[in-house]
Amino acid sequence: MIRPLTHKLLIGVLLISGGVMAAQLGALLSIAHSNGLIADFNAGHTNKLSGFGTAAPEVRLAQAVSWQKQRRYEEALACLNGLLDTPDPALQATVRYNLGNLYLAQAVAKTEAAAFNDAIPLASLAKQAYRQALALDSHYWDAKYNLEVAMRLLPEMARINSEDDRPFNQTSQLWTTVPGFPRGLP
Amino acid sequence: MMMRFKIRSQSLLQSYLPARLTARLLLPLCLATACTGTTPPHNDVTLLAPRPFGYVIGDTIRHRLIIDTHNGVQLQRNSLPKLGPINYWLDLTDLTVNAQPRNGGFHYEIDLLYQVFYAPLEVKMLSIPSFNLPLAQGSNTATQTVPAWHFTVSPLRELAVRKDNGGDYMRPDTPAPFLDNTVLLQGLLLSTLTVLASAAYLAYLYGYVPGFPKRSLFKQTGKKLVKLTDAQIGEALSLFHQALNTLNGTPVFQAGLTEFYRQHPPYRLAEEPLATFFQMSNQHFFADGIANPIGALHALRQLCNLCLAIERGQR
């Protein structure tokens, strides 16, 4: 004969696991909705996210990337800046890489328009963002590639020699070059 | 205090080459020698480094310094390199020191993780700067220089920057990753199984599972009792006797109730109504009949419900 305690325990287990199941179903539905939004943004749909502040960081990142594709840089910048404190290191690396891309794309555009004074700080910010992305994930190949692009666009001022390799001597560096890509071998 | 210095290129990581490099130096540290006045103890320092070529921008390089000191010589940790930029293209991103007492001295393992941010136009040799290892023996101090480590770094793209097929100089944005629901799905599976298992067992206890009649003895009896009228009290009493006998495995008599309770302790809760039931049964089958058959059938149904609750474990 089943003791009353067992019966109550069974009822309790049934109720609790039923509650957990319902909560998990709700969370799964929420994730499915978020993933649907991400897919929409990745596909280039331009609908604005409602409830932006409460949306998952991945959804907000997708919105930022969508804005970036449309060259709505200010909105994308504000969105990415809001994601810089994301606790997930992998996502934070992606955010910083995309932030670097945002700056670099503008720097390239300014350089091509010969607006060098505007391009220099943008390229510098791009390099900083790529370095931060690589500090979080040293195997982030796209970040390595684009950092190199940014370095070519605006080379570091110091040169590798015995004088410049001394620690912490970069504070005295000044911008002395005009940004631009090498167009061919010397 | 003497120090033997070795640099070895050793497989710290899988990608490291197993080759051993050359340098082995004997460097006297006069300070401790002067103090002891005897044969100077030797401190062995070994630098384990990975392959010295094939790096690109953003790569990390892990060095391990192994130091074995003697005669209580200790490493001054406060003077080790600090985390952060070493120069404009090199960061020290991690530094850990493990120390274990060994043979009157200490065995140190210092792991240094560097990250390179140099973008060369062609393959270029760089060097991780040397630094001093501060050591102390009591009030005497000395330093040992860890030499610079040379390696080559390569570019990721050709010198003349061209646009790719899409007309861009750069790699595109990384799309946002989809949210992972694997853990939730596993949790949902687990909770669903728990719900199903507990519901199935409760259904079994409640007699809802076909093919398991034992758990529904009093449920079946109760159903039949509901259909009987007051005039059929004899049939009702027989039905309940039958249920008790099936439960017990052998016929249950009034005189054998004590043994019945011993075999089925939870039914002690129904001790009083069961005694009344046997009295009613005796009166009906062996005497002049029950004085109030209407109340008897009602009491029998209540007894059956009580036994049903006990059977399910609710009481």
Coordinates of C-alpha atoms in Angstrom, one line a residue, chain A residues 1-2 4 7 10-11 13-14 17-18 21 24-25 27-28 31 34-35 38-39 42 58 61-62 65 68 91 94 97-98 101 104 108 112 131 134-135 138 140-142 144-149 151-152 156 158-160 165 167-168 170 181-186, chain B residues 56-60 85-89 91 115 117-121 124 126 155-161 163 169-181 184-185 187-188 191-192 194-195 198-199 201-202 205-206 215 266-267 310-315:
Chain A
M1 CA 0.0 0.0 0.0
I2 CA 1.3 3.4 -0.9
P4 CA 0.1 8.9 2.2
H7 CA 1.0 10.2 -2.6
L10 CA 3.8 12.4 -6.2
I11 CA 1.2 15.2 -6.4
V13 CA 6.3 16.4 -8.1
L14 CA 3.6 16.5 -10.7
S17 CA 7.3 19.6 -12.9
G18 CA 4.2 20.8 -14.6
M21 CA 7.4 22.5 -18.1
Q24 CA 10.2 26.2 -20.2
L25 CA 7.6 26.2 -22.9
A27 CA 10.8 30.5 -22.6
L28 CA 11.1 28.4 -25.7
I31 CA 13.4 32.3 -27.9
S34 CA 13.6 36.3 -30.9
N35 CA 15.2 34.0 -33.4
I38 CA 17.0 37.9 -35.8
A39 CA 16.3 36.0 -39.0
N42 CA 19.7 39.3 -41.0
E58 CA 21.4 39.1 -29.9
L61 CA 22.8 43.3 -32.3
A62 CA 20.8 42.0 -35.3
V65 CA 23.8 45.1 -38.1
Q68 CA 24.7 49.3 -40.5
L91 CA 28.8 38.2 -28.1
T94 CA 31.1 40.3 -32.1
Y97 CA 34.1 43.8 -34.2
N98 CA 30.9 45.2 -35.7
N101 CA 33.5 47.8 -38.9
L104 CA 36.3 51.6 -40.5
V108 CA 37.3 54.4 -45.7
E112 CA 38.1 58.2 -50.4
R131 CA 41.9 45.1 -30.7
L134 CA 40.8 40.2 -30.5
A135 CA 41.5 40.5 -26.8
S138 CA 42.3 35.9 -30.4
Y140 CA 38.6 36.0 -34.5
W141 CA 40.0 36.0 -38.1
D142 CA 37.7 38.6 -39.5
K144 CA 42.5 40.2 -37.5
Y145 CA 41.9 40.9 -41.2
N146 CA 40.0 44.2 -40.6
L147 CA 42.5 45.4 -38.0
E148 CA 45.2 44.9 -40.6
V149 CA 43.1 46.9 -43.1
M151 CA 46.4 49.6 -39.8
R152 CA 47.1 49.9 -43.5
E156 CA 50.8 53.2 -36.4
A158 CA 55.9 54.2 -34.2
R159 CA 58.3 52.1 -36.2
I160 CA 60.0 48.9 -35.1
D165 CA 60.4 49.3 -28.8
P167 CA 57.9 50.3 -23.2
F168 CA 55.1 52.9 -23.1
Q170 CA 53.5 55.7 -27.5
F181 CA 45.9 52.3 -48.7
P182 CA 49.1 51.5 -50.5
R183 CA 48.2 51.1 -54.2
G184 CA 51.1 49.0 -55.3
L185 CA 54.6 47.8 -54.5
P186 CA 57.3 50.4 -54.5
Chain B
V56 CA 49.8 37.1 -37.6
I57 CA 48.2 40.1 -36.1
G58 CA 46.1 39.4 -33.0
D59 CA 47.8 36.1 -32.3
T60 CA 48.7 35.1 -28.7
P85 CA 50.5 47.1 -23.0
I86 CA 54.3 46.5 -23.1
N87 CA 54.7 48.6 -26.2
Y88 CA 52.3 49.9 -28.9
W89 CA 52.1 46.5 -30.7
D91 CA 50.2 43.4 -24.8
Q115 CA 49.2 39.3 -27.8
F117 CA 49.1 43.7 -32.7
Y118 CA 51.7 44.4 -35.3
A119 CA 50.6 44.7 -39.0
P120 CA 53.6 44.1 -41.1
L121 CA 53.8 44.8 -44.8
K124 CA 59.0 40.8 -40.3
L126 CA 60.0 41.2 -33.9
P155 CA 50.8 39.9 -43.1
L156 CA 47.3 38.6 -43.8
R157 CA 46.9 40.3 -47.1
E158 CA 49.0 41.6 -50.0
L159 CA 50.6 44.9 -49.9
A160 CA 48.4 46.6 -52.4
V161 CA 45.0 46.7 -50.8
K163 CA 38.6 45.7 -53.0
Y169 CA 38.1 46.5 -48.6
M170 CA 37.1 44.7 -45.4
R171 CA 35.5 41.6 -44.1
P172 CA 31.7 42.1 -43.6
D173 CA 29.8 42.4 -40.3
T174 CA 29.3 39.3 -38.3
P175 CA 25.6 38.6 -38.2
A176 CA 24.0 38.2 -34.8
P177 CA 23.9 34.6 -33.6
F178 CA 20.6 32.9 -33.0
L179 CA 19.7 32.3 -29.4
D180 CA 20.5 28.8 -28.2
N181 CA 17.6 26.8 -26.9
L184 CA 15.8 24.6 -22.6
L185 CA 14.9 21.8 -24.9
G187 CA 15.1 20.8 -19.6
L188 CA 11.7 20.6 -21.3
S191 CA 10.3 18.0 -17.1
T192 CA 7.9 16.4 -19.6
T194 CA 8.8 13.7 -15.0
V195 CA 5.2 14.9 -15.5
S198 CA 4.4 11.0 -12.0
A199 CA 1.0 11.2 -13.8
Y201 CA 2.1 6.4 -11.5
L202 CA -0.8 8.4 -10.0
L205 CA -2.6 4.4 -8.0
Y206 CA -6.0 5.8 -8.8
R215 CA -5.2 -0.8 -7.3
P266 CA -3.1 1.8 6.7
Y267 CA -6.6 0.2 7.1
I310 CA -6.5 4.5 1.8
E311 CA -6.0 2.3 -1.3
R312 CA -4.8 5.4 -3.3
G313 CA -2.6 6.6 -0.5
Q314 CA -4.6 9.7 0.1
R315 CA -5.2 8.8 3.8

